[in-house]
Short mmCIF file of C-alpha atoms in Angstrom, two decimals:
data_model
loop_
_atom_site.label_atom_id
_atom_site.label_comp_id
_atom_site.label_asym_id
_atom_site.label_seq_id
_atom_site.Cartn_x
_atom_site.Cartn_y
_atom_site.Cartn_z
CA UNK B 1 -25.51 9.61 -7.40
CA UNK B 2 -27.41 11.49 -10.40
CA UNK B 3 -25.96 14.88 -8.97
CA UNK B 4 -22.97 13.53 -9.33
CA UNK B 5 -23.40 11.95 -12.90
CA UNK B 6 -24.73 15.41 -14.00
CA UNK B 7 -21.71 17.37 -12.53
CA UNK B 8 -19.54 15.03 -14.92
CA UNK B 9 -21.84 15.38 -17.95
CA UNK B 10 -21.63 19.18 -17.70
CA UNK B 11 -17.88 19.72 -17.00
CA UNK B 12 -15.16 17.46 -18.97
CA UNK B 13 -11.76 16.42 -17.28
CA UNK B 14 -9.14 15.20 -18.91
CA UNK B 15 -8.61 11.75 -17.95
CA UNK B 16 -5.21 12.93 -15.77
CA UNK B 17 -6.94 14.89 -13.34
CA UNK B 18 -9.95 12.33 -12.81
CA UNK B 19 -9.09 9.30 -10.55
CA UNK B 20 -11.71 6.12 -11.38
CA UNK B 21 -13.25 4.56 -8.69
CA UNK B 22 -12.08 1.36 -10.68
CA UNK B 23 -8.13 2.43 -10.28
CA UNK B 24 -7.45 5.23 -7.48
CA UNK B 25 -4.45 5.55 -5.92
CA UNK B 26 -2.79 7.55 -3.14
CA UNK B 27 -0.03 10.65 -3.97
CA UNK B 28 2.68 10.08 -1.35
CA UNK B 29 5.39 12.39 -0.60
CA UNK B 30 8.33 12.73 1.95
CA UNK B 31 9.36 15.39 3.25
CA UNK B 32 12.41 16.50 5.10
CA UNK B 33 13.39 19.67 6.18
CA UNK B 34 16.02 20.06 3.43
CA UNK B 35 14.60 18.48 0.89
CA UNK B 36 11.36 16.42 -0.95
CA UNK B 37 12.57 13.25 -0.81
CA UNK B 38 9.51 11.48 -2.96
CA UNK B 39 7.00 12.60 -4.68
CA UNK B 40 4.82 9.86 -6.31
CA UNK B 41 1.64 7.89 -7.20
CA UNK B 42 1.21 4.50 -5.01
CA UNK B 43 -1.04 1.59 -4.47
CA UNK B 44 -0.33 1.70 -0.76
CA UNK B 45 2.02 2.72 2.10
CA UNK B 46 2.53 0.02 5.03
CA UNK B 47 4.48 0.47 8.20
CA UNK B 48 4.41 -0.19 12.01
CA UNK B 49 3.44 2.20 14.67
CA UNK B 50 2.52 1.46 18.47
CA UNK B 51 -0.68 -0.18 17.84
CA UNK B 52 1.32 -3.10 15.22
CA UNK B 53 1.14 -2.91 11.50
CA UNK B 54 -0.89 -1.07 9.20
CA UNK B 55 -1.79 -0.28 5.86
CA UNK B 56 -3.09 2.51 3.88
CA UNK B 57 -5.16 2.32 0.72
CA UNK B 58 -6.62 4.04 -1.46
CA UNK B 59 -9.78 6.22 -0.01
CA UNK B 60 -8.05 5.33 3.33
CA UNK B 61 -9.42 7.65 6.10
CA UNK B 62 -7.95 10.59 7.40
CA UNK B 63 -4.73 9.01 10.14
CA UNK B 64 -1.94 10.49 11.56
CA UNK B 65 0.90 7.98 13.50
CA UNK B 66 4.37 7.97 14.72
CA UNK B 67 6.53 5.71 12.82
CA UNK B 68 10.16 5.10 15.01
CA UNK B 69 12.60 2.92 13.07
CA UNK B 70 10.16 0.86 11.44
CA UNK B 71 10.24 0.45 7.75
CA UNK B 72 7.84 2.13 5.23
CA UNK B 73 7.13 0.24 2.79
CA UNK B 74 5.33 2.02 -0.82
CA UNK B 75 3.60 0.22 -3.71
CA UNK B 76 4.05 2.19 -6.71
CA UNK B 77 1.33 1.27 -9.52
CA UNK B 78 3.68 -1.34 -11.37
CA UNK B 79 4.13 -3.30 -7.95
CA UNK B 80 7.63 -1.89 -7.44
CA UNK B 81 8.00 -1.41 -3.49
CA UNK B 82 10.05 1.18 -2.28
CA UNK B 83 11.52 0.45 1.44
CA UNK B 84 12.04 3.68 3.65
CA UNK B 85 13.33 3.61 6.97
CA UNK B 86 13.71 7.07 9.27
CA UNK B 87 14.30 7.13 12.72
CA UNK B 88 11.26 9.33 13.26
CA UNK B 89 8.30 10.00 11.23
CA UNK B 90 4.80 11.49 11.00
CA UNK B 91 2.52 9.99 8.95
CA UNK B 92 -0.51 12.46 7.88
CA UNK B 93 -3.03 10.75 5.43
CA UNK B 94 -6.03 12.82 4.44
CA UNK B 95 -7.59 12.83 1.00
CA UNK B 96 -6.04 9.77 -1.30
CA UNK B 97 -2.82 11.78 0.03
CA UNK B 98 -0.11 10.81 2.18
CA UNK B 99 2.57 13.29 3.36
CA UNK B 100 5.45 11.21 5.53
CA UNK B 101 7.55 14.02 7.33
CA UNK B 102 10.96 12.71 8.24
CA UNK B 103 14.52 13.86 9.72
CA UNK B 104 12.30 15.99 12.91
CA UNK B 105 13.69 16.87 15.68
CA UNK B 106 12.10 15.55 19.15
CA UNK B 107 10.92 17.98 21.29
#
């Protein structure tokens, strides 16, 4: 912990690029071959995959699922879910980040 608290003496961050332990939240983004379909700061990301329901949180760790025709649901920071539903997706979470990749092609 005191390497840490000198690494933040030394160097200042502007408050942007500095998550608080207090507040952090994950950067979710989907992404389809065409296009980025979101690209935003949540509270969480829930869904279903093969083993039942899940959710990911902040400091979550690193998780990669199927998602088939299941729902996705994000919590943006003012509580306002956003409801996805693909018929296939990869889920990739690593890092407070969560990259959804959507509209694949089975192999």
């Amino acid at each position: 912990m005191v390497e840490n608290r000198f690494f933040f003496s030394i160097f200042h961050f502007p408050s942007s690029t500095v998550q608080t332990m207090s507040n952090p939240t994950l950067h979710v983004r989907i992404i389809s071959p065409q296009q980025l379909i979101l690209d935003t700061e949540a509270n969480s990301v829930s869904s279903k995959n093969l083993q039942g329901p899940f959710d990911v949180l902040p400091l979550h760790a690193n998780f990669i699922t199927l998602i088939e025709n299941t729902p996705i649901v994000i919590r943006t920071p003012n509580q306002k879910p956003l409801t996805f539903n693909f018929p296939l997706a990869i889920m990739l979470v690593t890092e407070n980040k969560v990259n959804i990749y959507t509209y694949i092609q089975p192999i």
